[in-house]
């Protein structure tokens, strides 16, 4: 019960209490070919979507209440939303900065009013898995548009929900890149259905996700112009996307950081600190760049599809900036496309898979098939199974180790004018009304009123030596009273 297994049990019980759902299950066991009926397909899709909705929420809630979320990146984006609503700024104490000076994330304007209604980090705990889950709806529309057989539609949806790349994103808490999953899928759907108004709408939403999004839109629209439809409007919108990218890095981001020119965050490029420097670095090291690209993290995602996406010109052109930008990153996490970094790539993989299946069909449950048809069928099934079962992104269900309500009660006793320095994994659990700093060298002894730590929680990017030095200075200062609580939390309060 502690791991909320009852959620899955309740879903199963709910469906079994409905006569129409029981009859579908009964007919399936009597005759498996009913699995291919429209009625059965809708039933299984509904079961999958509801089950994974609660499963994703369960993972996110357990992460939060077991203190397995951290100030970077969860609290950066979580704090921006109340800041936007109250002050109109992108300030977050999790980075002690105006975050607009690092990333253009205007899409948070859309969620800030909803955040205000709850006014608690639990909103962000819910938001992240729900946005990832919402990719199901454009995916289902794409499947229908390609007229795939019902069994393929169910299998592809199952793969999406259970895919290791999606699991990586879901279990790593709130990050702005999660919006790429549903929005790029919607863009691909509107391109497929030739609905230009939808293409514009989804592109506009993608524009405000992050500053690199216009590059991904531009390459996608150019690939669409070359391989799908020679619509000159796609070409114009592709060029406009590049211009929007330029506006972002030239006029929007630098002023908020206080610099004249746009500078990359540390994780972005190993070849330079800005675009001009990176271009020079790439030109001067072509062999190293090529090596980085062919060994980048994108390879493992394509490998699970037997490298078949590389046979698609549309896939190669559309994903080129995604693959290239991540491959030359200085951060191993970004380069390997773990955590949330795979979010812009995954929609293209699923779109390719659907397109491939539509062109290589096999009629299931027809036993008189040629050898080539059977081999093709087994090969396609192999793609589906291996892309689902291979990978290292299994969802983790953390056990809540601490008395959360007691911790919150202790924090609420702290006057709002006191400056608190908290470890990364503790930071997200302290209310917006408090004055906060992430534990770092900025937490000066004498300046900070209260230090909050726990020996068993996550240090994140703070090294153990840094942590030990800070706490050693606090204890040696003689001006802090040490309060140790039953479940291991320690409050150093200035006397």
Short mmCIF file of C-alpha atoms in Angstrom, two decimals, residues 297-466:
data_model
loop_
_atom_site.label_atom_id
_atom_site.label_comp_id
_atom_site.label_asym_id
_atom_site.label_seq_id
_atom_site.Cartn_x
_atom_site.Cartn_y
_atom_site.Cartn_z
CA UNK A 297 23.62 9.07 -27.26
CA UNK A 298 21.14 9.18 -30.15
CA UNK A 299 22.72 5.97 -31.50
CA UNK A 300 21.22 3.78 -28.77
CA UNK A 301 17.73 5.06 -29.52
CA UNK A 302 18.06 4.34 -33.23
CA UNK A 303 19.75 1.01 -32.50
CA UNK A 304 16.64 -0.28 -30.69
CA UNK A 305 14.82 0.23 -34.00
CA UNK A 306 17.53 -1.77 -35.82
CA UNK A 307 18.91 1.51 -37.29
CA UNK A 308 15.95 1.55 -39.68
CA UNK A 309 15.21 5.26 -39.06
CA UNK A 310 18.48 6.02 -40.87
CA UNK A 311 16.87 4.74 -44.06
CA UNK A 312 14.42 7.65 -43.92
CA UNK A 313 15.52 10.93 -45.47
CA UNK A 314 12.76 12.72 -43.57
CA UNK A 315 14.03 11.38 -40.24
CA UNK A 316 17.67 12.27 -40.99
CA UNK A 317 16.95 15.88 -41.98
CA UNK A 318 14.26 16.51 -39.35
CA UNK A 319 16.40 15.25 -36.46
CA UNK A 320 19.79 16.53 -37.64
CA UNK A 321 19.94 19.58 -35.31
CA UNK A 322 18.71 17.47 -32.38
CA UNK A 323 21.38 14.85 -32.99
CA UNK A 324 24.17 17.34 -33.71
CA UNK A 325 23.49 19.70 -30.79
CA UNK A 326 23.35 16.88 -28.27
CA UNK A 327 26.36 15.05 -29.71
CA UNK A 328 28.74 18.00 -29.27
CA UNK A 329 27.55 18.78 -25.73
CA UNK A 330 30.10 19.08 -22.95
CA UNK A 331 27.74 17.47 -20.42
CA UNK A 332 27.86 13.63 -20.50
CA UNK A 333 24.17 13.55 -19.58
CA UNK A 334 23.21 15.77 -22.50
CA UNK A 335 25.54 13.99 -24.89
CA UNK A 336 24.17 10.56 -23.90
CA UNK A 337 20.60 11.90 -24.12
CA UNK A 338 19.54 10.56 -20.74
CA UNK A 339 17.13 12.16 -18.27
CA UNK A 340 14.94 14.53 -20.32
CA UNK A 341 17.39 15.18 -23.17
CA UNK A 342 15.82 12.57 -25.44
CA UNK A 343 12.44 14.37 -25.44
CA UNK A 344 12.80 16.15 -28.83
CA UNK A 345 14.07 12.98 -30.55
CA UNK A 346 11.48 10.45 -29.38
CA UNK A 347 8.47 11.82 -31.32
CA UNK A 348 10.38 11.36 -34.60
CA UNK A 349 11.26 7.77 -33.71
CA UNK A 350 7.62 6.91 -33.11
CA UNK A 351 6.51 8.73 -36.24
CA UNK A 352 9.06 6.73 -38.24
CA UNK A 353 7.91 3.47 -36.63
CA UNK A 354 4.29 4.16 -37.57
CA UNK A 355 5.25 5.13 -41.11
CA UNK A 356 7.40 2.00 -41.45
CA UNK A 357 4.65 -0.27 -40.17
CA UNK A 358 2.15 1.29 -42.58
CA UNK A 359 4.43 0.44 -45.51
CA UNK A 360 5.29 -3.08 -44.34
CA UNK A 361 2.01 -4.58 -43.27
CA UNK A 362 1.17 -8.14 -42.41
CA UNK A 363 -2.32 -9.44 -41.71
CA UNK A 364 -2.27 -11.15 -38.34
CA UNK A 365 -4.05 -14.44 -37.68
CA UNK A 366 -3.88 -15.42 -41.34
CA UNK A 367 -1.94 -18.61 -41.22
CA UNK A 368 -1.44 -19.20 -44.95
CA UNK A 369 1.36 -16.72 -45.46
CA UNK A 370 4.41 -16.86 -47.69
CA UNK A 371 7.81 -17.27 -46.08
CA UNK A 372 8.76 -13.66 -46.89
CA UNK A 373 5.52 -12.38 -45.31
CA UNK A 374 6.14 -14.42 -42.17
CA UNK A 375 9.74 -13.18 -41.92
CA UNK A 376 8.59 -9.61 -42.41
CA UNK A 377 5.96 -10.09 -39.72
CA UNK A 378 8.43 -11.56 -37.25
CA UNK A 379 10.87 -8.76 -38.02
CA UNK A 380 8.25 -6.09 -37.31
CA UNK A 381 7.21 -7.82 -34.10
CA UNK A 382 10.89 -7.95 -33.15
CA UNK A 383 11.13 -4.18 -33.57
CA UNK A 384 8.15 -3.70 -31.30
CA UNK A 385 9.37 -6.06 -28.61
CA UNK A 386 13.03 -5.06 -28.48
CA UNK A 387 12.28 -1.33 -28.47
CA UNK A 388 10.08 -1.93 -25.44
CA UNK A 389 12.05 -4.47 -23.45
CA UNK A 390 15.63 -3.26 -23.96
CA UNK A 391 16.93 -0.22 -22.12
CA UNK A 392 17.88 1.17 -18.74
CA UNK A 393 14.98 3.52 -18.10
CA UNK A 394 12.80 1.35 -15.92
CA UNK A 395 10.44 3.30 -13.70
CA UNK A 396 11.52 3.41 -10.07
CA UNK A 397 9.11 3.38 -7.15
CA UNK A 398 10.84 5.05 -4.22
CA UNK A 399 9.74 4.30 -0.70
CA UNK A 400 8.93 7.40 1.40
CA UNK A 401 11.65 7.21 4.05
CA UNK A 402 10.86 10.23 6.18
CA UNK A 403 7.96 11.78 8.06
CA UNK A 404 7.04 14.38 5.46
CA UNK A 405 4.23 16.04 7.43
CA UNK A 406 6.47 16.45 10.48
CA UNK A 407 9.21 17.99 8.34
CA UNK A 408 6.76 20.49 6.84
CA UNK A 409 5.45 21.36 10.30
CA UNK A 410 9.01 22.08 11.48
CA UNK A 411 9.67 24.31 8.46
CA UNK A 412 6.43 26.24 8.95
CA UNK A 413 7.64 27.30 12.40
CA UNK A 414 10.50 29.23 10.79
CA UNK A 415 9.70 32.97 10.45
CA UNK A 416 9.42 34.07 6.81
CA UNK A 417 12.11 36.72 7.18
CA UNK A 418 14.78 34.15 8.06
CA UNK A 419 17.21 33.15 5.32
CA UNK A 420 17.31 29.36 4.85
CA UNK A 421 20.06 27.35 3.16
CA UNK A 422 18.81 23.89 2.19
CA UNK A 423 20.25 20.86 0.42
CA UNK A 424 19.07 20.29 -3.15
CA UNK A 425 16.75 17.42 -2.24
CA UNK A 426 15.21 19.38 0.65
CA UNK A 427 14.78 22.67 -1.24
CA UNK A 428 11.61 21.64 -3.16
CA UNK A 429 9.75 20.95 0.09
CA UNK A 430 10.06 24.45 1.53
CA UNK A 431 7.24 26.91 0.83
CA UNK A 432 7.34 29.84 -1.58
CA UNK A 433 6.92 32.34 1.25
CA UNK A 434 10.36 31.48 2.66
CA UNK A 435 13.69 33.12 1.80
CA UNK A 436 15.78 30.36 0.29
CA UNK A 437 19.22 29.49 -1.02
CA UNK A 438 20.46 26.21 -2.45
CA UNK A 439 23.31 24.80 -0.41
CA UNK A 440 26.48 26.08 -2.06
CA UNK A 441 29.36 28.45 -1.37
CA UNK A 442 26.76 31.26 -1.45
CA UNK A 443 25.55 30.06 1.95
CA UNK A 444 27.76 32.22 4.17
CA UNK A 445 28.08 31.49 7.85
CA UNK A 446 26.54 34.38 9.78
CA UNK A 447 24.50 35.56 6.79
CA UNK A 448 22.28 32.48 6.70
CA UNK A 449 19.85 32.07 9.60
CA UNK A 450 19.09 28.36 9.22
CA UNK A 451 20.87 25.47 7.52
CA UNK A 452 18.73 22.37 6.80
CA UNK A 453 20.44 19.09 5.96
CA UNK A 454 19.95 15.34 6.00
CA UNK A 455 22.74 12.79 5.73
CA UNK A 456 20.78 10.39 3.52
CA UNK A 457 19.38 12.76 0.90
CA UNK A 458 20.75 13.67 -2.51
CA UNK A 459 23.65 16.13 -2.79
CA UNK A 460 23.10 16.51 -6.56
CA UNK A 461 25.89 18.71 -8.02
CA UNK A 462 27.30 19.64 -4.59
CA UNK A 463 30.39 17.55 -3.93
CA UNK A 464 30.80 15.71 -0.65
CA UNK A 465 33.90 17.80 0.12
CA UNK A 466 31.97 21.05 -0.43
#
